mmCIF file of C-alpha atoms in Angstrom:
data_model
loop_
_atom_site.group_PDB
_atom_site.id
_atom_site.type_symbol
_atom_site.label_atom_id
_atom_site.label_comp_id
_atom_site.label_asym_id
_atom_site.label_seq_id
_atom_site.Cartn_x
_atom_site.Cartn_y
_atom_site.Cartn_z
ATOM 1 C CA UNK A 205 17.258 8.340 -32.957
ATOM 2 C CA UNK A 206 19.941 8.219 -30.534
ATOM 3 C CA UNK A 207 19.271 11.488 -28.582
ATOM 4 C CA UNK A 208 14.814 10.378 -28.614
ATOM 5 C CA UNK A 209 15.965 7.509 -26.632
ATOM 6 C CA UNK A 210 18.724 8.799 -24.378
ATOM 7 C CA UNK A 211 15.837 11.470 -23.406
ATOM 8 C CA UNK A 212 12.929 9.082 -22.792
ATOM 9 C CA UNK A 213 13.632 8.035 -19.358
ATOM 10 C CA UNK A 214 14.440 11.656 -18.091
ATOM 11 C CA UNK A 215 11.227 12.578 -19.929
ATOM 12 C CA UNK A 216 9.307 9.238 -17.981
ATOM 13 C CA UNK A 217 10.691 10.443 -14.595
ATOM 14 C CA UNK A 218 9.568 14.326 -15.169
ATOM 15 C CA UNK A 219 6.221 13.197 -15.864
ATOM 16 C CA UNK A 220 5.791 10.602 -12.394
ATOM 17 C CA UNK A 221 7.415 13.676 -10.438
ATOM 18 C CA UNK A 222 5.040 15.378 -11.510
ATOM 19 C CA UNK A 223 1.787 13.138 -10.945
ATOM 20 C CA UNK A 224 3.693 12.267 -7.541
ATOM 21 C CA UNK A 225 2.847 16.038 -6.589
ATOM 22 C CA UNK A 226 -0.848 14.889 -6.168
ATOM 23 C CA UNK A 227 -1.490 13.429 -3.077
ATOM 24 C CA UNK A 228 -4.614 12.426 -0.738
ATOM 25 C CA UNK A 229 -4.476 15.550 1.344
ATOM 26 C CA UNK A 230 -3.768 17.448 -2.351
ATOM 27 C CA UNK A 231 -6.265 15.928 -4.588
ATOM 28 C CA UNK A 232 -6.534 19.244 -6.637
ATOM 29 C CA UNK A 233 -3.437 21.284 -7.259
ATOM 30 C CA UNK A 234 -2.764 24.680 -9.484
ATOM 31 C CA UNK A 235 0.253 24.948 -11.698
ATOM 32 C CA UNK A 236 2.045 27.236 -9.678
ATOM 33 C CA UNK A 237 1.694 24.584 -6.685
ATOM 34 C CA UNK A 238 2.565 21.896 -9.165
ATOM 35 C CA UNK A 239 5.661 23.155 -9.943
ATOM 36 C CA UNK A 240 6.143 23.895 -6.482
ATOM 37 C CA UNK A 241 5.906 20.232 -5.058
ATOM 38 C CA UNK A 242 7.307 18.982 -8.310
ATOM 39 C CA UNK A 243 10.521 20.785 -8.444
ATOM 40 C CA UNK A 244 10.420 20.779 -11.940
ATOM 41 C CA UNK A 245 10.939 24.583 -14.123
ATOM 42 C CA UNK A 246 8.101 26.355 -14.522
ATOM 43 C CA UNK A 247 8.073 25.593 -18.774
ATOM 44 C CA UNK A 248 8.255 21.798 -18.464
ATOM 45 C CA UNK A 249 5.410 21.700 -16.017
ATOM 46 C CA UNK A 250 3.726 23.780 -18.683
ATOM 47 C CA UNK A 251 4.571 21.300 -21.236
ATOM 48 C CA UNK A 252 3.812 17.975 -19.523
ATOM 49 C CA UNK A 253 0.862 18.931 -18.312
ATOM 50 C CA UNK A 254 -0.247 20.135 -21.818
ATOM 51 C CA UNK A 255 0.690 16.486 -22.765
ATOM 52 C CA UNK A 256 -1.128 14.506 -19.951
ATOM 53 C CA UNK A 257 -4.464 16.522 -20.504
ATOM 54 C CA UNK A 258 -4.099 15.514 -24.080
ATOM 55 C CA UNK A 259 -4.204 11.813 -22.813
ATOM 56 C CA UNK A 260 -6.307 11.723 -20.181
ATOM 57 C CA UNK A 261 -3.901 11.115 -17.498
ATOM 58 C CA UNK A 262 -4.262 14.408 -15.994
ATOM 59 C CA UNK A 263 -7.754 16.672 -16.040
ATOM 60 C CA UNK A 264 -8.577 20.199 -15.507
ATOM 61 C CA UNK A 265 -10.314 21.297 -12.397
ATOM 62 C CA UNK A 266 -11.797 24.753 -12.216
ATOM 63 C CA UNK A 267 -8.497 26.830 -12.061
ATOM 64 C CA UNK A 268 -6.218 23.555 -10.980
ATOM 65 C CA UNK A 269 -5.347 19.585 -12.180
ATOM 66 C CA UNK A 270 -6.639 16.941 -10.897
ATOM 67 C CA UNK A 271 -5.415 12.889 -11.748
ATOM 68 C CA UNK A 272 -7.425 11.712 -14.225
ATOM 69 C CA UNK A 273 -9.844 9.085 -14.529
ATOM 70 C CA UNK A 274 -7.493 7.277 -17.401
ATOM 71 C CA UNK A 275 -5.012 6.575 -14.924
ATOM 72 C CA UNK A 276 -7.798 5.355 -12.303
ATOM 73 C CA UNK A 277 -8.560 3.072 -15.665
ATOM 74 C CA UNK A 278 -4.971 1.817 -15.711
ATOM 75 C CA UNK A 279 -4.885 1.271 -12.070
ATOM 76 C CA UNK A 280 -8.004 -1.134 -11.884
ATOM 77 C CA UNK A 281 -6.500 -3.517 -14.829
ATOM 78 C CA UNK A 282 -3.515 -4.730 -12.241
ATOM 79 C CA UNK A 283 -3.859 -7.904 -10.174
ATOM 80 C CA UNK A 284 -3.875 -5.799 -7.252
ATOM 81 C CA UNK A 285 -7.098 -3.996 -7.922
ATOM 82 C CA UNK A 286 -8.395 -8.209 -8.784
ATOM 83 C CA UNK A 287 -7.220 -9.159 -5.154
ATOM 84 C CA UNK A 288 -9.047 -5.997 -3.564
ATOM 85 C CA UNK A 289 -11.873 -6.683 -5.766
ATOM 86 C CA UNK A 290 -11.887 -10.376 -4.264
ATOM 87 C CA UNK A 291 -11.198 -8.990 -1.021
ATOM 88 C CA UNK A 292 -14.040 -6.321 -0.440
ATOM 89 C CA UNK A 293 -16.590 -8.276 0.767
ATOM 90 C CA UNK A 294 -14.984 -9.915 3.111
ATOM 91 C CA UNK A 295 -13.069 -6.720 4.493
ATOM 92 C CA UNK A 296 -16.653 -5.289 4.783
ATOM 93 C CA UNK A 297 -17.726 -8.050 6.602
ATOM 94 C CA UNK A 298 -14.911 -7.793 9.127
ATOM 95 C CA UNK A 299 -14.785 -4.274 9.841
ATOM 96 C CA UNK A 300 -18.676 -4.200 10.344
ATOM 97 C CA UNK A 301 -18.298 -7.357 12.732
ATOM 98 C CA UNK A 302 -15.622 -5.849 15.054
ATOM 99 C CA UNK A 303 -16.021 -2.327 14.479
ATOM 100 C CA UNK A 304 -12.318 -1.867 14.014
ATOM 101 C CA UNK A 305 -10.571 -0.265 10.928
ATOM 102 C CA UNK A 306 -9.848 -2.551 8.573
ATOM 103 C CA UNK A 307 -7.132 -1.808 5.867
ATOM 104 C CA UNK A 308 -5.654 -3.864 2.673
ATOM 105 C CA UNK A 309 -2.096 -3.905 1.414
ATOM 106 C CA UNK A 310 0.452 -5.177 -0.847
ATOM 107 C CA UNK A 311 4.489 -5.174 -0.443
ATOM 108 C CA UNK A 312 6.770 -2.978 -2.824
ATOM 109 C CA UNK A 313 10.338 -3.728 -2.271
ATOM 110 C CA UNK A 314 10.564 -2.563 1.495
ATOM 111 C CA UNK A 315 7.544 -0.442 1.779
ATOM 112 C CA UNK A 316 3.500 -0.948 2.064
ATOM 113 C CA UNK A 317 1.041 0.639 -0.326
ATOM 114 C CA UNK A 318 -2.751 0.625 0.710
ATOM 115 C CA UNK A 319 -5.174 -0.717 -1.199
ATOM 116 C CA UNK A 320 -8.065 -0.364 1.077
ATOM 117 C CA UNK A 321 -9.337 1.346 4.197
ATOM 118 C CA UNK A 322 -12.496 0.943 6.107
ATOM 119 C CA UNK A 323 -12.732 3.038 9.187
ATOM 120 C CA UNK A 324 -15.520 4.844 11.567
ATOM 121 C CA UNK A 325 -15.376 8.588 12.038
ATOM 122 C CA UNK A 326 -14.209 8.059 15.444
ATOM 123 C CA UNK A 327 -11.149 5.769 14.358
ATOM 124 C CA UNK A 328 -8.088 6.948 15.644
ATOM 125 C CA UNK A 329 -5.989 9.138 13.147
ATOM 126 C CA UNK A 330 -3.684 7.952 10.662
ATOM 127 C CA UNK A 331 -2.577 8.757 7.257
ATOM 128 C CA UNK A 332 -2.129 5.408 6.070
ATOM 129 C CA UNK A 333 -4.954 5.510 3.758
ATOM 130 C CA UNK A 334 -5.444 4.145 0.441
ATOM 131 C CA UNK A 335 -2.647 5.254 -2.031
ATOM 132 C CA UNK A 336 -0.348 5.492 0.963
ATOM 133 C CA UNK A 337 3.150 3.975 1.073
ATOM 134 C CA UNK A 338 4.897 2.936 4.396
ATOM 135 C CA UNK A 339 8.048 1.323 5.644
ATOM 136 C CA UNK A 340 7.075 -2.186 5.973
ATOM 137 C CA UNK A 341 8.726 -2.616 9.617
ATOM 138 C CA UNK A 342 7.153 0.037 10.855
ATOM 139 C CA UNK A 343 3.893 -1.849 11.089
ATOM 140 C CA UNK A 344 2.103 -4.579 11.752
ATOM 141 C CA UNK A 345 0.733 -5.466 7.923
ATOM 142 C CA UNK A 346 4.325 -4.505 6.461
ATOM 143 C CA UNK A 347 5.623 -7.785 8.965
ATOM 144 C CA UNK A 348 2.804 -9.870 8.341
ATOM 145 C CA UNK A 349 3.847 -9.352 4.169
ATOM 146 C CA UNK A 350 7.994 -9.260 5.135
ATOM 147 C CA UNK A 351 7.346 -12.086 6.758
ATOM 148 C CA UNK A 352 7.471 -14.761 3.722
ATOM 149 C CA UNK A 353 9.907 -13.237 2.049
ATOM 150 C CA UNK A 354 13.262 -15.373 1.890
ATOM 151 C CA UNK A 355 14.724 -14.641 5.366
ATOM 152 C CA UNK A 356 17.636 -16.345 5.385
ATOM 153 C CA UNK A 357 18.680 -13.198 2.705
ATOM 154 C CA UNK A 358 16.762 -10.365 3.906
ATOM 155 C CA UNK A 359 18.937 -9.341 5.991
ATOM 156 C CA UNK A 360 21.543 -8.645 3.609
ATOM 157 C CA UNK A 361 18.660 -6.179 1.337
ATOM 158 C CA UNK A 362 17.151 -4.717 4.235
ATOM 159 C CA UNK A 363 17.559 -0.464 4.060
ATOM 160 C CA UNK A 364 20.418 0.275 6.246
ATOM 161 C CA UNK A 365 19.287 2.692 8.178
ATOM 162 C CA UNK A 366 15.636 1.504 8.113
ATOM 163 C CA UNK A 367 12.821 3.992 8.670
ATOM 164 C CA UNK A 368 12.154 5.503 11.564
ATOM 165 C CA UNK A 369 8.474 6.308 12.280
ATOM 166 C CA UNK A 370 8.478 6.619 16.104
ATOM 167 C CA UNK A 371 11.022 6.099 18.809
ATOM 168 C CA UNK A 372 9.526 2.578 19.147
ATOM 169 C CA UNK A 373 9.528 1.746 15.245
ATOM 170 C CA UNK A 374 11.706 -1.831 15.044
ATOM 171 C CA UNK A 375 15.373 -0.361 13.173
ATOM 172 C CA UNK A 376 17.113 -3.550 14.223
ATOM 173 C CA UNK A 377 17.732 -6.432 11.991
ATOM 174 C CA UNK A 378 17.722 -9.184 14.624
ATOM 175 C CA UNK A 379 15.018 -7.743 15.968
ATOM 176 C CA UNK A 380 13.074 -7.377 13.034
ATOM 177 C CA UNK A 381 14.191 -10.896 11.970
ATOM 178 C CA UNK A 382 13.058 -12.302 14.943
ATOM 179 C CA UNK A 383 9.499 -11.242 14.973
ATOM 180 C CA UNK A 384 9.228 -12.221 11.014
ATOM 181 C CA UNK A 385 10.214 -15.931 11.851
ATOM 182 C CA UNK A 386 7.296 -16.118 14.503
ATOM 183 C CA UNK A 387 4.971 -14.448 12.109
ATOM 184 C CA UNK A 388 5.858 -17.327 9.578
ATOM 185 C CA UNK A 389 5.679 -19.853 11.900
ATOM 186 C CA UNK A 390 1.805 -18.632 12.424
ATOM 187 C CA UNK A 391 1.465 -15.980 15.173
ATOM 188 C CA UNK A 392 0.416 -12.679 13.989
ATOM 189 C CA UNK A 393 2.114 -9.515 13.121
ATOM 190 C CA UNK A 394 1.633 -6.851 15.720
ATOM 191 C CA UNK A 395 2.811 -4.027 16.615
ATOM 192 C CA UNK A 396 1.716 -0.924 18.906
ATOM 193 C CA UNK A 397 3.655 2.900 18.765
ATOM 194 C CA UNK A 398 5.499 1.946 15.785
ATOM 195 C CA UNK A 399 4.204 3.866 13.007
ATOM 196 C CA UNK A 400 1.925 6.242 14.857
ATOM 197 C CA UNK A 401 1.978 7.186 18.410
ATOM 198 C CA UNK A 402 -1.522 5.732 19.889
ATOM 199 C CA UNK A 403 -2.265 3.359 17.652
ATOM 200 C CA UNK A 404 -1.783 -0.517 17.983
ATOM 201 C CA UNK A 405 -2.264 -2.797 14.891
ATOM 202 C CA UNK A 406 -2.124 -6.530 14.135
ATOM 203 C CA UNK A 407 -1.866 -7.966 10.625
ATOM 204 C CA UNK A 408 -2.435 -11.561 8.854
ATOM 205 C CA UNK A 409 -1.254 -12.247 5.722
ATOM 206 C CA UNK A 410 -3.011 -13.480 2.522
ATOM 207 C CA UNK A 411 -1.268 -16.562 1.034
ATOM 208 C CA UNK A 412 -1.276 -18.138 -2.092
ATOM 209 C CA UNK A 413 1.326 -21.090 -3.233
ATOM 210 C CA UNK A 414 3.717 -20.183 -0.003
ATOM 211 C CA UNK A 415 3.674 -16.405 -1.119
ATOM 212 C CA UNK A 416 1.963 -13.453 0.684
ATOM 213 C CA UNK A 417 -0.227 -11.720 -1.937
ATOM 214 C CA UNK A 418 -1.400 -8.857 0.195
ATOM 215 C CA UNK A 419 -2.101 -8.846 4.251
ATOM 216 C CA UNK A 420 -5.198 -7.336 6.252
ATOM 217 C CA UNK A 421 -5.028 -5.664 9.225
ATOM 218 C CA UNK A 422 -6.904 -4.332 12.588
ATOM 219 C CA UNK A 423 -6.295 -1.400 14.116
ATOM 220 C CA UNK A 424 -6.798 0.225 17.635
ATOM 221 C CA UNK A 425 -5.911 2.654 20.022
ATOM 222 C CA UNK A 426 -2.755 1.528 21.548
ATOM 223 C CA UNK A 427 -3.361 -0.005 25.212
ATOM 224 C CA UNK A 428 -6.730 -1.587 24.259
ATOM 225 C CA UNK A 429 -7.426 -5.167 24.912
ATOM 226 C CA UNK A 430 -9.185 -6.697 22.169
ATOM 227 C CA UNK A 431 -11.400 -9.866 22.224
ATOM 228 C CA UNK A 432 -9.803 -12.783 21.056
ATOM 229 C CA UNK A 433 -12.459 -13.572 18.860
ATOM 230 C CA UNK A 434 -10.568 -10.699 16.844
ATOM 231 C CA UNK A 435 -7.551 -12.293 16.483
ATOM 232 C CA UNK A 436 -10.291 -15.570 14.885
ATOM 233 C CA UNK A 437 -12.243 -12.673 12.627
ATOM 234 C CA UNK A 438 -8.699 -11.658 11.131
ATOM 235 C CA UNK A 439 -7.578 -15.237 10.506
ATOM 236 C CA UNK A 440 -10.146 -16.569 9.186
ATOM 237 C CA UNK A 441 -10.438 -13.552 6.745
ATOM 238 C CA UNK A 442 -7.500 -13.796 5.052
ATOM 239 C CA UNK A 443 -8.029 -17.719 4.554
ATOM 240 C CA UNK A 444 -11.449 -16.777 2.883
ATOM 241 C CA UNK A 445 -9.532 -13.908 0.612
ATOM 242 C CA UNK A 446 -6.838 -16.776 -0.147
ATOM 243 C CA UNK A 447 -9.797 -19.033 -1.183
ATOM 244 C CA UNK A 448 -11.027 -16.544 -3.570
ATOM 245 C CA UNK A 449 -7.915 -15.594 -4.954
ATOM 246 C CA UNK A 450 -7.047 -19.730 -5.339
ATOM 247 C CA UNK A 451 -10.354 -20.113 -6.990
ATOM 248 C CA UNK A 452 -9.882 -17.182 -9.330
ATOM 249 C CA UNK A 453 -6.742 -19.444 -10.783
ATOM 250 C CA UNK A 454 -8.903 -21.513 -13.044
ATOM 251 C CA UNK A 455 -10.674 -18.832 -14.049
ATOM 252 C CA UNK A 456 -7.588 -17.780 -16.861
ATOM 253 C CA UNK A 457 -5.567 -15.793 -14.038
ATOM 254 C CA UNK A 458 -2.722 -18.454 -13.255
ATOM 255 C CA UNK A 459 0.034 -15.997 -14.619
ATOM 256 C CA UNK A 460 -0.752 -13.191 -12.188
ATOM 257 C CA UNK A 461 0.682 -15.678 -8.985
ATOM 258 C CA UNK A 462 4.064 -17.244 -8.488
ATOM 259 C CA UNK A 463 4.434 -20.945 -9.771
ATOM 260 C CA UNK A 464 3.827 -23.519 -6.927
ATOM 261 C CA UNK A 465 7.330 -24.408 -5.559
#
């Protein structure tokens, strides 16, 4: 019994290497890419995928893999997926209002995963789209979500180096610091060449009970001056989501938030 569970975890982290290979640009992949990206020998690729087709996790595609819609099923139980679900309408609202892209995200330890992205064809390019993880101070929603963490300590946790995205992505602490105390004390989080060169963003976040949930964000071509009814739309967005998300507490969903202070 020993060995089964000294070998589980190594076992665990082979599989998510291996689902990590898939990607948005790599939605369909063939074994020999698999292993590949993976890294992992050619015979425990063959293996785990045998297992993950058993369960559903993974799916055959013509000649290649593709995720598979059990993990999609897995994915939509979380309380994220219940804050984008609360969310949508009102992100749809926004982006057809102002045009702009519109994206959702939550915070994971010092990074940003996107939940949502609504966008024109003509949108300047990015790759944050949904699925997509960041470095939070690298842009504007990643400050907006930093920003109500404990900041008296953050300082101590932050990555040392932090990311570097472009020569104007924010690596200093007291710089970084600095901004997230203004974004607390209500301005919004911007920021402008950080994460991609040519493209400007500005985030608000979504609070419930003092913490930030998830944060929405605007963005533009760098060097563009918006309407300040924008920086209104964006505001009063993320109040409405907050509503919803308050509202959904007597609805039997009190455990998913933090306890009120």
């Amino acid at each position: 019994m020993g060995n089964v569970v000294d070998q589980a975890p190594s076992i665990l982290s082979k599989a998510f290497d291996l689902l990590r290979a898939f990607n948005t640009q790599e939605r369909v992949m063939s074994f020999t890419e698999l292993v590949k990206v993976s890294g992992l020998p050619k015979s425990t690729v063959h293996r785990l995928l045998a297992r993950l087709v058993e369960l559903g996790v993974i799916e055959h595609h013509r000649s290649g893999y593709k995720i598979g819609l059990e993990l999609f099923q897995l994915g939509a139980t979380t309380p994220a997926a219940s804050m984008r679900d609360a969310a949508m309408p009102l992100l749809a609202g926004l982006h057809r209002r102002l045009g702009l892209t519109v994206r959702l995200a939550v915070l994971r330890q010092f990074n940003v995963v996107y939940l949502e992205k609504l966008s024109r064809h003509s949108a300047p390019f990015s790759v944050s789209g949904v699925g997509s993880i960041l470095p939070a101070n690298c842009t504007a929603i990643g400050k907006a979500l930093l920003a109500y963490e404990d900041l008296d300590d953050l300082e101590a946790f932050l990555p040392n180096p932090m990311t570097m995205m472009t020569p104007q992505s924010i690596t200093d602490a007291g710089t970084l610091l600095s901004q997230l105390r203004e974004i607390r004390a209500g301005a919004l989080a911007r920021e402008s060449n950080e994460a991609f060169p040519g493209l400007a963003c500005m985030a608000s976040p979504i609070v419930v009970r003092g913490f930030a949930m998830g944060a929405v964000s605007l963005s533009y071509r760098a060097g563009v001056r918006l309407d300040p009814a924008a920086d209104t739309e964006l505001r009063e967005t993320t109040a409405r989501i907050s509503k919803e998300i308050r509202a959904g507490l007597a609805g039997g969903r009190a455990a998913w938030f933090p306890r009120e202070a």
